[in-house]
Short mmCIF file of C-alpha atoms in Angstrom, two decimals:
data_model
loop_
_atom_site.label_atom_id
_atom_site.label_comp_id
_atom_site.label_asym_id
_atom_site.label_seq_id
_atom_site.Cartn_x
_atom_site.Cartn_y
_atom_site.Cartn_z
CA MET A 1 -12.57 3.58 17.09
CA ASP A 2 -9.52 5.94 18.33
CA HIS A 3 -7.40 4.66 15.30
CA LEU A 4 -9.69 5.22 12.82
CA ILE A 5 -10.05 8.99 13.82
CA ALA A 6 -6.22 9.54 15.01
CA TYR A 7 -6.75 8.93 10.32
CA LEU A 8 -9.05 11.91 9.89
CA PRO A 9 -7.77 15.26 9.20
CA ARG A 10 -8.15 17.34 12.06
CA SER A 11 -8.51 20.82 9.03
CA ILE A 12 -11.76 19.12 8.89
CA THR A 13 -14.64 20.05 10.72
CA HIS A 14 -17.78 18.70 9.49
CA TRP A 15 -17.81 14.67 8.21
CA VAL A 16 -20.88 13.81 4.95
CA ILE A 17 -20.87 9.41 7.00
CA VAL A 18 -22.10 7.05 3.76
CA HIS A 19 -22.45 4.26 4.43
CA GLU A 20 -24.81 0.14 3.53
CA PRO A 21 -27.64 -0.44 5.89
CA ALA A 22 -27.27 -3.05 8.27
CA ALA A 23 -22.99 -3.61 7.14
CA GLN A 24 -21.73 -0.58 8.87
CA GLU A 25 -24.39 0.33 11.61
CA ARG A 26 -22.48 0.31 14.86
CA ILE A 27 -19.02 1.65 13.14
CA ALA A 28 -21.04 4.97 11.69
CA GLU A 29 -23.05 5.08 15.57
CA ALA A 30 -19.80 5.43 17.24
CA VAL A 31 -18.08 7.97 14.47
CA ARG A 32 -21.14 9.86 14.73
CA GLU A 33 -20.09 9.98 18.91
CA ARG A 34 -17.14 10.91 18.78
CA LEU A 35 -16.98 14.36 15.81
CA ASP A 36 -18.41 16.81 16.99
CA SER A 37 -20.20 17.37 13.14
CA THR A 38 -21.77 15.58 11.08
CA GLU A 39 -24.66 13.95 8.91
CA THR A 40 -25.17 10.50 6.88
CA ILE A 41 -26.37 8.73 3.75
CA VAL A 42 -27.66 5.26 4.46
CA LEU A 43 -27.36 3.57 0.97
CA GLY A 44 -30.51 2.49 -0.21
CA GLU A 45 -32.69 4.60 2.92
CA THR A 46 -31.44 7.95 2.07
CA PRO A 47 -33.56 9.68 -0.97
CA PRO A 48 -31.17 9.75 -3.60
CA GLU A 49 -32.56 13.67 -4.12
CA LYS A 50 -31.76 13.65 -0.31
CA ALA A 51 -27.85 12.86 -1.10
CA GLU A 52 -27.34 14.26 -4.54
CA GLU A 53 -28.32 17.83 -2.99
CA ILE A 54 -25.56 17.09 0.26
CA ALA A 55 -22.89 15.88 -2.49
CA LEU A 56 -23.32 19.50 -4.51
CA ARG A 57 -23.55 21.95 -1.56
CA TYR A 58 -20.49 20.77 -0.07
CA LYS A 59 -18.34 20.22 -3.47
CA LYS A 60 -16.38 23.38 -3.03
CA THR A 61 -16.49 23.14 0.69
CA PRO A 62 -12.98 22.53 2.04
CA ASP A 63 -13.54 21.91 6.20
CA VAL A 64 -16.32 18.75 4.73
CA GLY A 65 -14.53 15.64 3.75
CA PHE A 66 -16.73 12.36 2.62
CA LEU A 67 -15.80 9.41 5.04
CA GLY A 68 -17.41 6.05 2.93
CA PHE A 69 -17.45 2.49 3.81
CA HIS A 70 -17.64 0.28 0.68
CA VAL A 71 -18.80 2.49 -1.98
CA LYS A 72 -17.19 1.77 -4.62
CA ARG A 73 -18.42 2.29 -7.56
CA ALA A 74 -18.99 -0.99 -8.72
CA THR A 75 -20.86 -1.14 -5.92
CA VAL A 76 -22.91 1.35 -6.45
CA ALA A 77 -23.79 0.15 -9.60
CA ARG A 78 -24.79 -2.81 -9.12
CA ARG A 79 -27.06 -2.62 -6.00
CA PHE A 80 -27.77 0.55 -5.40
CA PRO A 81 -28.14 2.45 -9.31
CA GLU A 82 -30.04 5.22 -7.55
CA TYR A 83 -26.91 6.67 -6.34
CA LYS A 84 -24.43 6.37 -9.03
CA ASP A 85 -24.76 10.48 -9.85
CA THR A 86 -24.84 11.04 -6.61
CA MET A 87 -21.49 8.77 -5.62
CA GLU A 88 -19.69 10.76 -8.99
CA HIS A 89 -20.59 14.12 -7.70
CA PHE A 90 -18.01 12.66 -4.31
CA ALA A 91 -15.59 11.53 -6.97
CA ASP A 92 -14.66 14.80 -7.66
CA TRP A 93 -14.22 15.94 -4.13
CA ARG A 94 -10.29 16.28 -3.42
CA VAL A 95 -8.58 13.74 -2.01
CA THR A 96 -7.26 15.24 1.10
CA ARG A 97 -10.77 15.39 2.05
CA LEU A 98 -11.59 11.95 1.84
CA LYS A 99 -11.06 8.22 3.41
CA LEU A 100 -12.43 5.14 2.33
CA LEU A 101 -12.99 1.86 4.11
CA VAL A 102 -13.13 -0.48 1.43
CA ASP A 103 -14.75 -4.26 2.53
CA VAL A 104 -14.84 -3.51 6.03
CA TRP A 105 -18.19 -3.83 8.41
CA ASP A 106 -19.07 -4.18 11.90
CA GLU A 107 -17.31 -7.18 12.09
CA ASN A 108 -14.11 -7.16 11.18
CA PHE A 109 -13.34 -3.54 11.65
CA ALA A 110 -11.86 -4.09 15.39
CA ALA A 111 -9.42 -6.66 13.65
CA LEU A 112 -8.34 -4.14 11.04
CA PHE A 113 -8.04 -0.92 13.23
CA ALA A 114 -6.45 -3.11 15.90
CA GLU A 115 -2.90 -0.46 15.10
CA ASP A 116 -2.13 2.29 16.27
CA PRO A 117 -1.93 4.07 13.04
CA HIS A 118 1.32 5.47 14.19
CA ALA A 119 3.22 2.87 14.90
CA VAL A 120 2.16 1.50 11.58
CA LEU A 121 3.85 5.37 9.89
CA GLU A 122 7.37 4.36 11.87
CA ARG A 123 7.39 1.30 9.99
CA CYS A 124 6.84 2.53 6.95
CA ASN A 125 9.58 5.44 7.51
CA ASP A 126 12.04 2.49 8.62
CA ILE A 127 11.23 -0.02 5.85
CA GLN A 128 11.30 2.86 3.46
CA GLU A 129 14.72 4.01 4.46
CA ALA A 130 16.30 0.51 4.38
CA LEU A 131 14.84 0.15 1.18
CA GLN A 132 15.79 3.34 -0.94
CA GLY A 133 19.20 2.46 -1.38
CA SER A 134 19.01 -0.95 -2.82
CA SER A 135 19.66 -1.38 -5.95
CA GLU A 136 18.72 -5.98 -6.04
CA LEU A 137 15.95 -7.24 -3.69
CA VAL A 138 15.70 -10.75 -3.63
CA TYR A 139 12.29 -12.58 -2.85
CA GLN A 140 12.89 -16.60 -1.00
CA GLY A 141 9.58 -18.19 -0.29
CA PRO A 142 9.53 -20.84 2.73
CA GLU A 143 12.01 -23.86 2.16
CA GLN A 144 10.18 -27.10 0.71
CA PRO A 145 11.87 -29.89 2.31
CA GLY A 146 13.82 -32.15 -0.54
CA PRO A 147 12.38 -35.55 -2.11
CA LYS A 148 12.15 -38.08 0.48
CA GLY A 149 15.35 -40.74 0.51
CA SER A 150 17.25 -37.66 -0.80
CA GLU A 151 19.75 -36.30 0.19
CA ASP A 152 19.55 -32.67 -1.54
CA SER A 153 18.91 -30.54 1.20
CA ALA A 154 15.76 -28.01 2.07
CA LYS A 155 15.88 -25.21 -0.87
CA PRO A 156 13.39 -21.85 -1.33
CA SER A 157 10.03 -22.57 -3.30
CA SER A 158 10.52 -19.37 -4.77
CA ARG A 159 13.28 -16.76 -6.04
CA VAL A 160 12.56 -13.92 -7.71
CA VAL A 161 15.27 -11.25 -8.05
CA PHE A 162 13.69 -7.77 -8.72
CA ASP A 163 15.77 -4.86 -9.95
CA CYS A 164 14.75 -1.45 -7.80
CA SER A 165 17.74 0.53 -9.23
CA GLY A 166 17.49 3.94 -8.94
CA SER A 167 13.59 3.57 -7.90
CA GLU A 168 11.80 5.97 -5.89
CA TRP A 169 9.78 3.88 -3.16
CA VAL A 170 6.79 5.90 -1.23
CA SER A 171 4.76 5.41 1.48
CA TYR A 172 1.52 5.19 2.07
CA SER A 173 0.24 5.05 5.74
CA GLY A 174 -3.03 6.62 5.83
CA LEU A 175 -1.35 9.39 7.64
CA GLU A 176 -0.56 11.02 4.66
CA ALA A 177 -3.06 13.66 3.03
CA ASP A 178 -3.29 12.30 0.20
CA ASP A 179 -3.56 8.30 1.11
CA TYR A 180 -7.48 8.23 1.39
CA VAL A 181 -7.86 4.39 1.00
CA LEU A 182 -8.20 2.46 5.01
CA PRO A 183 -6.70 0.62 6.96
CA SER A 184 -3.71 1.10 4.96
CA GLY A 185 0.27 0.41 5.33
CA GLU A 186 2.62 -0.22 2.91
CA VAL A 187 5.57 0.90 0.75
CA ALA A 188 6.01 0.47 -2.89
CA CYS A 189 7.90 1.09 -6.23
CA LEU A 190 7.87 0.27 -9.86
CA PRO A 191 10.72 -1.98 -10.08
CA ARG A 192 12.45 -1.93 -13.50
CA SER A 193 12.59 -5.75 -13.50
CA ALA A 194 11.43 -8.87 -12.11
CA ASP A 195 12.82 -12.10 -12.66
CA GLY A 196 12.23 -16.13 -10.88
CA GLU A 197 9.97 -18.71 -10.87
CA LEU A 198 7.30 -17.73 -7.71
CA ALA A 199 5.41 -20.64 -6.42
CA VAL A 200 2.30 -18.41 -4.53
CA GLU A 201 1.41 -18.61 -1.51
CA GLY A 202 -1.45 -16.09 -0.57
CA TRP A 203 -3.61 -14.27 -2.46
CA VAL A 204 -4.25 -13.00 -5.67
CA ILE A 205 -6.57 -9.47 -5.75
CA GLY A 206 -7.21 -6.60 -7.66
CA THR A 207 -9.84 -4.85 -10.17
CA VAL A 208 -10.71 -8.71 -12.11
CA PRO A 209 -12.26 -10.51 -8.73
CA PHE A 210 -10.03 -13.48 -8.37
CA GLY A 211 -10.01 -12.91 -4.04
CA ARG A 212 -13.67 -13.38 -3.34
CA LYS A 213 -13.42 -16.04 -5.84
CA TYR A 214 -10.32 -17.98 -4.42
CA GLY A 215 -9.51 -16.94 -1.35
CA ALA A 216 -6.20 -18.12 -0.45
CA VAL A 217 -3.76 -19.74 -3.04
CA ARG A 218 -2.24 -22.17 -0.90
CA PRO A 219 1.30 -24.48 -2.07
CA GLY A 220 1.11 -25.93 -5.23
CA ASP A 221 -1.71 -24.18 -6.45
CA LEU A 222 -0.75 -21.24 -8.81
CA THR A 223 3.04 -20.69 -9.68
CA LEU A 224 4.30 -18.10 -12.10
CA THR A 225 7.46 -17.83 -13.88
CA PHE A 226 9.10 -14.03 -14.93
CA ASP A 227 11.35 -12.57 -16.90
CA LYS A 228 12.52 -8.91 -17.38
CA GLY A 229 9.49 -8.18 -15.55
CA GLN A 230 6.56 -9.54 -17.96
CA ILE A 231 5.33 -12.73 -16.63
CA VAL A 232 6.24 -15.85 -19.12
CA GLY A 233 4.57 -19.06 -17.32
CA VAL A 234 1.46 -19.86 -15.45
CA SER A 235 1.08 -23.59 -13.98
CA GLY A 236 -0.13 -25.10 -10.97
CA ASN A 237 -2.58 -27.56 -9.34
CA ARG A 238 -5.73 -25.23 -9.14
CA LYS A 239 -6.50 -25.60 -12.84
CA PRO A 240 -9.72 -23.11 -12.40
CA LEU A 241 -7.82 -20.44 -10.47
CA CYS A 242 -4.71 -20.75 -13.15
CA ALA A 243 -7.62 -21.09 -16.49
CA ASP A 244 -8.91 -17.67 -15.02
CA LEU A 245 -5.82 -15.96 -14.68
CA GLU A 246 -4.38 -16.95 -18.18
CA GLU A 247 -7.28 -15.96 -19.61
CA ALA A 248 -7.36 -12.23 -17.58
CA LEU A 249 -3.55 -12.13 -18.96
CA THR A 250 -4.99 -13.12 -23.06
CA ARG A 251 -7.74 -10.42 -22.45
CA LEU A 252 -5.84 -7.70 -20.82
CA PRO A 253 -1.87 -8.48 -22.11
CA GLY A 254 -0.93 -4.71 -19.70
CA LEU A 255 -1.54 -7.44 -16.75
CA ARG A 256 1.56 -9.65 -17.45
CA GLN A 257 3.50 -6.74 -16.78
CA VAL A 258 5.27 -6.11 -13.02
CA GLY A 259 4.17 -2.62 -12.29
CA GLU A 260 4.85 -2.22 -8.57
CA LEU A 261 6.66 -3.64 -5.71
CA GLY A 262 4.76 -3.22 -2.48
CA VAL A 263 5.96 -4.13 0.95
CA GLY A 264 2.87 -3.89 3.51
CA GLN A 265 3.69 -3.27 7.13
CA SER A 266 0.15 -3.68 8.65
CA ARG A 267 0.35 -6.51 11.55
CA ALA A 268 -3.42 -6.32 12.06
CA VAL A 269 -4.23 -7.09 8.58
CA ILE A 270 -2.30 -10.88 9.48
CA ALA A 271 -5.04 -11.60 11.75
CA ALA A 272 -7.64 -10.55 9.81
CA ALA A 273 -6.58 -12.43 6.56
CA ARG A 274 -6.67 -15.46 8.97
CA ALA A 275 -10.74 -15.00 9.52
CA HIS A 276 -11.97 -14.60 6.16
CA GLU A 277 -11.85 -17.20 3.71
CA ALA A 278 -12.13 -14.51 0.70
CA ALA A 279 -9.34 -11.73 -0.06
CA TYR A 280 -10.24 -8.03 -0.30
CA HIS A 281 -9.07 -4.65 -0.90
CA TRP A 282 -7.02 -4.89 2.60
CA THR A 283 -5.67 -7.85 2.48
CA GLU A 284 -2.65 -5.63 -0.11
CA ARG A 285 -1.47 -4.13 3.26
CA HIS A 286 -0.69 -7.86 4.50
CA PHE A 287 3.36 -7.73 6.09
CA GLY A 288 5.26 -8.67 3.53
CA ILE A 289 5.79 -8.04 0.38
CA HIS A 290 2.99 -7.77 -2.72
CA ILE A 291 3.75 -7.49 -6.45
CA GLY A 292 1.64 -5.87 -8.41
CA LEU A 293 0.81 -6.29 -12.40
CA GLY A 294 -0.60 -3.61 -14.83
CA ALA A 295 -1.88 -0.29 -13.85
CA GLU A 296 1.47 1.49 -12.06
CA LEU A 297 0.80 3.45 -8.69
CA PRO A 298 0.56 7.47 -10.32
CA GLU A 299 2.80 8.33 -7.77
CA THR A 300 5.28 6.05 -8.73
CA ALA A 301 4.90 5.99 -12.74
CA GLU A 302 7.61 7.05 -14.55
CA SER A 303 5.68 9.04 -17.11
CA ASP A 304 2.24 10.93 -17.87
CA GLY A 305 1.64 8.66 -21.12
CA ALA A 306 -1.48 6.29 -21.65
CA ARG A 307 -1.29 3.31 -19.26
CA SER A 308 -1.25 -0.18 -21.14
CA THR A 309 -4.43 -1.22 -19.00
CA ASN A 310 -6.58 0.51 -16.38
CA HIS A 311 -6.82 -3.02 -14.42
CA HIS A 312 -4.32 -4.19 -11.81
CA LEU A 313 -3.94 -7.59 -9.34
CA ASP A 314 -1.59 -7.49 -6.43
CA ILE A 315 0.18 -10.79 -5.63
CA ILE A 316 0.60 -10.72 -1.77
CA LEU A 317 2.83 -13.49 -0.19
CA SER A 318 1.48 -14.55 2.88
CA SER A 319 5.43 -15.67 4.35
CA GLY A 320 9.14 -15.18 3.03
CA THR A 321 12.35 -13.14 3.11
CA LEU A 322 13.04 -10.21 1.44
CA THR A 323 16.97 -9.73 1.62
CA SER A 324 19.49 -6.52 -0.16
CA GLY A 325 22.63 -8.35 -1.15
CA HIS A 326 23.90 -9.80 2.48
CA ASP A 327 21.65 -7.45 4.60
CA ARG A 328 18.43 -9.59 5.31
CA LEU A 329 15.60 -6.57 5.49
CA LEU A 330 12.31 -8.23 6.28
CA THR A 331 11.31 -11.80 7.44
CA TRP A 332 7.69 -12.88 7.78
#
């Protein structure tokens, strides 16, 4: 709980806490004990008109913040439609007054917030400094043994080359004023290109719910071929996953485009991911790299023009090595 409180800006003197019944009751109670001034909206229990009155009362009050648990628009629309208008009012609040704990509940809170956020910030700053001058980055997957009886030596299962020349690396530690989704911890850029073959070991998450449906992606399940920053090939032994991804790429062709190279810095997420069969929003912060497809991050986008898609997928890699020239920047 000390680590969560450390993320909350001191400029906020009163917090509106929103959570689902049962799912985050213990966390909400502990937060209320730590903070001087709070009020709580429990979805499904607090009268909708009362919740809306709270949202409108504090809409333009700069020292009142919103601490929300699992209150994504899709969740509200599906499970708590009577609060849809209320959540839209909160969505208009400035991001500097928001902190959202997405896919966090009583049972996984301790694992996800096990790290001191200042330690995560220090790692983000260190890797950002190392990456800022790198023009070409190479990801190599874990080595696979050669065929039985063959003299061929082991070789990496994947090799993808990213052209990051001129790209700006942006840090998200959760302690920045405008980084409002917790737990946090990554550094990201918009690469100019990505080329190579990626045998995915990790997870696929995003606005299309692959993470909930398929969970961990094992060796041989899924292979992606990249050419000039686009996915040009999908193959693998996990046929339903491959078919669903192919359909998503066909229906939403903007998802073929690499829109982000992220370097996750949360070691807490490593332990949390092992304890869950499904993959969630916070899996993106897993220590190591992830490749974002589709919608670019607003901080790294090269223009304010119309996006090719508003959807976004992250290919999160559970192990590998990231190098720049002869320098090994990261191994996980």
